[in-house]
């Protein structure tokens, strides 16, 4: 119980300091730290990540940054396809799941280490028009122009996010944020707020789906979740005091180390 609390607080601190993407450490903490299987760890990790994301999503809604129609569409498709990921998670060997998760961590670390190129873009409320994207904000209303192309793009993103969430027990922010940057003209504040809402919704759906598949969260899981929420709250208090680049490099380095260890365990 003490170990679950410790890992939960540490994971929560990472969540609070780095954002929802830090939740990718939840599964390794449970698998490597507590000796759980991937299928046992996934719903607990989703619950912890979703709780943290919900806090940020509520704050984004208060400030009018969340593209809630887009978030609801993505989450709805995620709800349809998340059970597909859960089904395959119960069919695939544990070693394959660990290797897939390790590769995912490497991809997240690479994105963290790569310096982003800053471009002039529109405001979060659509007062500028630049470069034709799949989903564009209307300059008059500040909302998405819901063309067939835009709807299909966001629906496809939701489907992919749902499958990955159900399969590996992650919220999907590592997919949603770069996809929104590439395919929409929403600025980063709006992207992050919308991503947090999607993560919280898809995480909740994934947890419910896991329950239907017969997975239960035991006392250790509940302790881990509660401790992670406490750690996340503490991390948010210190987030502004640590340089963003230092956080990115530190988090990416931890991801690479954990991914390497998980691969060795899987193939060893």
Tab-separated table of C-alpha atoms in Angstrom:
chain	number	residue	atom	x	y	z
A	1	UNK	CA	0.000	0.000	0.000
A	2	UNK	CA	2.846	2.362	0.885
A	3	UNK	CA	4.609	1.584	-2.386
A	4	UNK	CA	1.411	2.240	-4.364
A	5	UNK	CA	1.045	5.595	-2.598
A	6	UNK	CA	4.658	6.533	-3.346
A	7	UNK	CA	4.406	5.650	-7.038
A	8	UNK	CA	1.054	7.438	-7.249
A	9	UNK	CA	2.413	10.654	-5.758
A	10	UNK	CA	5.483	10.591	-8.038
A	11	UNK	CA	3.368	9.949	-11.122
A	12	UNK	CA	0.958	12.693	-10.042
A	13	UNK	CA	3.817	15.155	-9.623
A	14	UNK	CA	4.954	14.367	-13.176
A	15	UNK	CA	1.383	14.894	-14.404
A	16	UNK	CA	1.146	18.241	-12.654
A	17	UNK	CA	4.538	19.427	-13.888
A	18	UNK	CA	4.385	18.245	-17.503
A	19	UNK	CA	0.674	18.114	-18.301
A	20	UNK	CA	-1.559	15.170	-19.245
A	21	UNK	CA	1.211	13.578	-21.338
A	22	UNK	CA	2.955	12.679	-18.106
A	23	UNK	CA	0.315	10.020	-17.595
A	24	UNK	CA	2.281	7.731	-19.885
A	25	UNK	CA	4.409	6.933	-16.813
A	26	UNK	CA	1.398	5.516	-14.954
A	27	UNK	CA	1.466	2.135	-16.700
A	28	UNK	CA	5.234	1.563	-16.200
A	29	UNK	CA	4.874	2.544	-12.524
A	30	UNK	CA	2.255	-0.164	-12.037
A	31	UNK	CA	3.881	-2.800	-14.254
A	32	UNK	CA	7.505	-2.345	-13.169
A	33	UNK	CA	6.940	-0.973	-9.681
A	34	UNK	CA	4.043	-3.124	-8.446
A	35	UNK	CA	4.442	-6.147	-10.725
A	36	UNK	CA	1.021	-5.820	-12.381
A	37	UNK	CA	0.197	-7.066	-15.869
A	38	UNK	CA	-0.487	-4.588	-18.672
A	39	UNK	CA	-4.199	-5.432	-18.667
A	40	UNK	CA	-4.407	-4.867	-14.895
A	41	UNK	CA	-2.515	-1.572	-15.073
A	42	UNK	CA	-4.352	-0.003	-18.036
A	43	UNK	CA	-7.712	0.878	-16.355
A	44	UNK	CA	-6.015	2.220	-13.209
A	45	UNK	CA	-3.662	4.335	-15.341
A	46	UNK	CA	-6.594	5.618	-17.402
A	47	UNK	CA	-8.498	6.551	-14.250
A	48	UNK	CA	-5.521	8.492	-12.874
A	49	UNK	CA	-4.807	10.249	-16.177
A	50	UNK	CA	-8.476	11.056	-16.743
A	51	UNK	CA	-8.830	12.587	-13.291
A	52	UNK	CA	-5.868	14.883	-13.882
A	53	UNK	CA	-7.049	15.826	-17.368
A	54	UNK	CA	-10.536	16.644	-16.064
A	55	UNK	CA	-9.087	19.322	-13.785
A	56	UNK	CA	-7.396	21.024	-16.740
A	57	UNK	CA	-10.452	20.603	-18.963
A	58	UNK	CA	-12.712	22.333	-16.440
A	59	UNK	CA	-10.264	25.236	-16.248
A	60	UNK	CA	-10.196	25.428	-20.063
A	61	UNK	CA	-13.998	25.479	-20.224
A	62	UNK	CA	-14.071	28.323	-17.708
A	63	UNK	CA	-11.799	30.378	-19.956
A	64	UNK	CA	-13.640	29.508	-23.176
A	65	UNK	CA	-10.677	27.705	-24.741
A	66	UNK	CA	-12.171	24.224	-25.223
A	67	UNK	CA	-13.496	23.337	-28.682
A	68	UNK	CA	-16.158	21.284	-26.989
A	69	UNK	CA	-18.017	20.164	-30.143
A	70	UNK	CA	-14.766	18.804	-31.582
A	71	UNK	CA	-13.904	17.222	-28.227
A	72	UNK	CA	-17.313	15.521	-28.005
A	73	UNK	CA	-17.031	14.160	-31.574
A	74	UNK	CA	-13.541	12.770	-30.957
A	75	UNK	CA	-14.624	11.275	-27.629
A	76	UNK	CA	-17.736	9.736	-29.197
A	77	UNK	CA	-15.648	7.925	-31.824
A	78	UNK	CA	-13.200	7.027	-29.078
A	79	UNK	CA	-16.083	5.429	-27.175
A	80	UNK	CA	-16.947	3.297	-30.215
A	81	UNK	CA	-13.370	2.149	-30.886
A	82	UNK	CA	-11.955	1.920	-27.354
A	83	UNK	CA	-13.503	-1.561	-26.841
A	84	UNK	CA	-11.602	-2.685	-29.947
A	85	UNK	CA	-8.344	-1.753	-28.245
A	86	UNK	CA	-9.434	-3.420	-24.999
A	87	UNK	CA	-10.311	-6.612	-26.904
A	88	UNK	CA	-6.869	-6.789	-28.533
A	89	UNK	CA	-5.201	-5.969	-25.202
A	90	UNK	CA	-6.703	-9.187	-23.823
A	91	UNK	CA	-5.719	-11.185	-26.921
A	92	UNK	CA	-2.113	-10.076	-27.409
A	93	UNK	CA	0.737	-11.601	-25.372
A	94	UNK	CA	2.054	-9.522	-22.467
A	95	UNK	CA	5.469	-9.186	-24.156
A	96	UNK	CA	3.940	-7.654	-27.286
A	97	UNK	CA	1.979	-5.133	-25.217
A	98	UNK	CA	5.121	-4.136	-23.325
A	99	UNK	CA	7.085	-3.680	-26.562
A	100	UNK	CA	4.282	-1.592	-28.100
A	101	UNK	CA	4.105	0.587	-25.003
A	102	UNK	CA	7.892	1.001	-24.981
A	103	UNK	CA	7.857	2.156	-28.620
A	104	UNK	CA	5.093	4.605	-27.723
A	105	UNK	CA	7.262	6.047	-24.927
A	106	UNK	CA	10.175	6.453	-27.340
A	107	UNK	CA	7.915	8.364	-29.734
A	108	UNK	CA	6.686	10.657	-26.941
A	109	UNK	CA	10.274	11.276	-25.787
A	110	UNK	CA	11.360	12.128	-29.344
A	111	UNK	CA	8.568	14.674	-29.666
A	112	UNK	CA	9.526	16.198	-26.301
A	113	UNK	CA	13.202	16.515	-27.247
A	114	UNK	CA	12.515	17.983	-30.682
A	115	UNK	CA	12.367	21.753	-30.549
A	116	UNK	CA	9.140	23.118	-31.985
A	117	UNK	CA	9.317	25.672	-34.788
A	118	UNK	CA	7.227	28.696	-33.883
A	119	UNK	CA	4.934	30.007	-36.604
A	120	UNK	CA	2.604	32.951	-36.652
A	121	UNK	CA	-0.886	31.565	-36.378
A	122	UNK	CA	-4.402	32.588	-35.537
A	123	UNK	CA	-5.647	33.504	-32.115
A	124	UNK	CA	-7.625	30.989	-30.074
A	125	UNK	CA	-10.807	32.670	-31.250
A	126	UNK	CA	-10.216	32.704	-34.982
A	127	UNK	CA	-9.302	36.325	-35.742
A	128	UNK	CA	-6.810	35.363	-38.451
A	129	UNK	CA	-6.674	33.082	-41.422
A	130	UNK	CA	-3.514	31.266	-42.422
A	131	UNK	CA	-2.709	28.210	-44.510
A	132	UNK	CA	-5.617	25.996	-45.509
A	133	UNK	CA	-6.072	23.206	-42.939
A	134	UNK	CA	-8.565	20.346	-42.718
A	135	UNK	CA	-10.451	22.188	-39.957
A	136	UNK	CA	-10.528	25.988	-40.061
A	137	UNK	CA	-11.990	28.460	-37.587
A	138	UNK	CA	-14.665	30.810	-38.861
A	139	UNK	CA	-13.381	34.394	-38.556
A	140	UNK	CA	-16.803	35.706	-37.596
A	141	UNK	CA	-17.849	33.173	-34.958
A	142	UNK	CA	-14.468	31.846	-33.825
A	143	UNK	CA	-15.834	28.306	-34.155
A	144	UNK	CA	-14.924	25.483	-36.516
A	145	UNK	CA	-16.458	25.495	-39.980
A	146	UNK	CA	-17.996	22.023	-39.911
A	147	UNK	CA	-17.302	20.842	-43.445
A	148	UNK	CA	-17.426	17.159	-44.393
A	149	UNK	CA	-13.620	17.155	-44.537
A	150	UNK	CA	-13.321	18.586	-41.030
A	151	UNK	CA	-15.885	16.185	-39.577
A	152	UNK	CA	-14.209	13.156	-41.177
A	153	UNK	CA	-10.767	14.282	-39.958
A	154	UNK	CA	-11.835	14.656	-36.330
A	155	UNK	CA	-13.837	11.413	-36.451
A	156	UNK	CA	-10.778	9.509	-37.721
A	157	UNK	CA	-8.648	11.054	-34.969
A	158	UNK	CA	-11.206	9.911	-32.406
A	159	UNK	CA	-11.206	6.361	-33.762
A	160	UNK	CA	-7.416	6.038	-33.643
A	161	UNK	CA	-7.233	7.607	-30.178
A	162	UNK	CA	-9.919	5.248	-28.877
A	163	UNK	CA	-8.121	2.128	-30.106
A	164	UNK	CA	-4.751	3.198	-28.671
A	165	UNK	CA	-6.353	4.223	-25.375
A	166	UNK	CA	-8.086	0.878	-24.951
A	167	UNK	CA	-5.024	-1.096	-26.032
A	168	UNK	CA	-2.318	0.563	-23.950
A	169	UNK	CA	-4.143	2.461	-21.205
A	170	UNK	CA	-3.108	5.983	-22.223
A	171	UNK	CA	-5.303	9.032	-22.606
A	172	UNK	CA	-4.182	9.878	-26.140
A	173	UNK	CA	-2.891	13.422	-25.655
A	174	UNK	CA	0.320	12.515	-27.505
A	175	UNK	CA	-1.877	11.896	-30.596
A	176	UNK	CA	-4.432	14.670	-30.192
A	177	UNK	CA	-2.056	17.609	-29.646
A	178	UNK	CA	0.188	17.092	-32.726
A	179	UNK	CA	-2.847	16.180	-34.858
A	180	UNK	CA	-4.619	19.410	-33.906
A	181	UNK	CA	-1.466	21.403	-34.638
A	182	UNK	CA	-1.135	19.791	-38.065
A	183	UNK	CA	-4.788	19.670	-39.115
A	184	UNK	CA	-6.429	22.735	-37.526
A	185	UNK	CA	-5.685	26.439	-37.121
A	186	UNK	CA	-6.364	26.492	-33.378
A	187	UNK	CA	-3.537	27.923	-31.278
A	188	UNK	CA	-1.757	25.958	-28.589
A	189	UNK	CA	-3.796	27.121	-25.592
A	190	UNK	CA	-6.987	25.966	-27.252
A	191	UNK	CA	-5.374	22.724	-28.449
A	192	UNK	CA	-4.215	21.775	-24.955
A	193	UNK	CA	-7.569	22.622	-23.352
A	194	UNK	CA	-9.470	20.637	-25.989
A	195	UNK	CA	-7.037	17.737	-25.697
A	196	UNK	CA	-7.537	17.615	-21.915
A	197	UNK	CA	-11.296	17.389	-22.343
A	198	UNK	CA	-10.945	14.566	-24.885
A	199	UNK	CA	-8.482	12.727	-22.637
A	200	UNK	CA	-10.800	12.948	-19.631
A	201	UNK	CA	-13.785	11.689	-21.656
A	202	UNK	CA	-11.919	8.878	-23.434
A	203	UNK	CA	-10.244	7.806	-20.200
A	204	UNK	CA	-13.639	7.533	-18.510
A	205	UNK	CA	-14.960	5.526	-21.457
A	206	UNK	CA	-11.911	3.254	-21.376
A	207	UNK	CA	-12.330	2.581	-17.661
A	208	UNK	CA	-16.000	1.713	-18.128
A	209	UNK	CA	-15.104	-0.558	-21.040
A	210	UNK	CA	-12.465	-2.306	-18.945
A	211	UNK	CA	-15.034	-2.914	-16.198
A	212	UNK	CA	-17.356	-4.489	-18.759
A	213	UNK	CA	-14.462	-6.692	-19.875
A	214	UNK	CA	-14.178	-8.011	-16.315
A	215	UNK	CA	-11.251	-5.909	-15.044
A	216	UNK	CA	-11.551	-4.696	-11.447
A	217	UNK	CA	-9.646	-1.966	-9.587
A	218	UNK	CA	-8.470	-3.316	-6.239
A	219	UNK	CA	-7.489	-1.445	-3.071
A	220	UNK	CA	-3.931	-0.881	-4.340
A	221	UNK	CA	-5.326	0.648	-7.524
A	222	UNK	CA	-7.601	2.985	-5.573
A	223	UNK	CA	-4.648	4.022	-3.387
A	224	UNK	CA	-2.518	4.715	-6.482
A	225	UNK	CA	-5.280	6.828	-8.057
A	226	UNK	CA	-5.879	8.883	-4.897
A	227	UNK	CA	-2.149	9.455	-4.399
A	228	UNK	CA	-1.689	10.462	-8.056
A	229	UNK	CA	-4.450	13.080	-7.772
A	230	UNK	CA	-2.778	14.509	-4.659
A	231	UNK	CA	0.598	14.521	-6.389
A	232	UNK	CA	-0.895	16.145	-9.487
A	233	UNK	CA	-2.347	18.983	-7.388
A	234	UNK	CA	1.064	19.556	-5.794
A	235	UNK	CA	2.788	19.437	-9.180
A	236	UNK	CA	0.495	22.118	-10.607
A	237	UNK	CA	1.597	24.460	-7.810
A	238	UNK	CA	5.256	24.150	-8.848
A	239	UNK	CA	4.820	23.928	-12.629
A	240	UNK	CA	5.335	27.654	-13.241
A	241	UNK	CA	8.581	27.684	-11.249
A	242	UNK	CA	10.422	25.138	-13.395
A	243	UNK	CA	11.596	26.098	-16.941
A	244	UNK	CA	9.540	24.322	-19.599
A	245	UNK	CA	12.591	23.072	-21.508
A	246	UNK	CA	14.079	21.545	-18.355
A	247	UNK	CA	10.805	19.693	-17.758
A	248	UNK	CA	10.689	18.464	-21.356
A	249	UNK	CA	14.258	17.132	-21.344
A	250	UNK	CA	13.877	15.533	-17.910
A	251	UNK	CA	10.571	13.894	-18.805
A	252	UNK	CA	11.881	12.654	-22.171
A	253	UNK	CA	14.979	11.187	-20.508
A	254	UNK	CA	12.843	9.298	-17.977
A	255	UNK	CA	10.638	8.000	-20.813
A	256	UNK	CA	13.664	6.702	-22.722
A	257	UNK	CA	15.132	4.983	-19.652
A	258	UNK	CA	11.828	3.340	-18.731
A	259	UNK	CA	11.161	2.305	-22.351
A	260	UNK	CA	14.606	0.691	-22.603
A	261	UNK	CA	14.060	-1.244	-19.375
A	262	UNK	CA	10.609	-2.400	-20.482
A	263	UNK	CA	11.985	-3.662	-23.812
A	264	UNK	CA	14.751	-5.602	-22.056
A	265	UNK	CA	12.205	-7.153	-19.719
A	266	UNK	CA	9.923	-8.047	-22.594
A	267	UNK	CA	12.574	-9.739	-24.723
A	268	UNK	CA	14.662	-11.110	-21.854
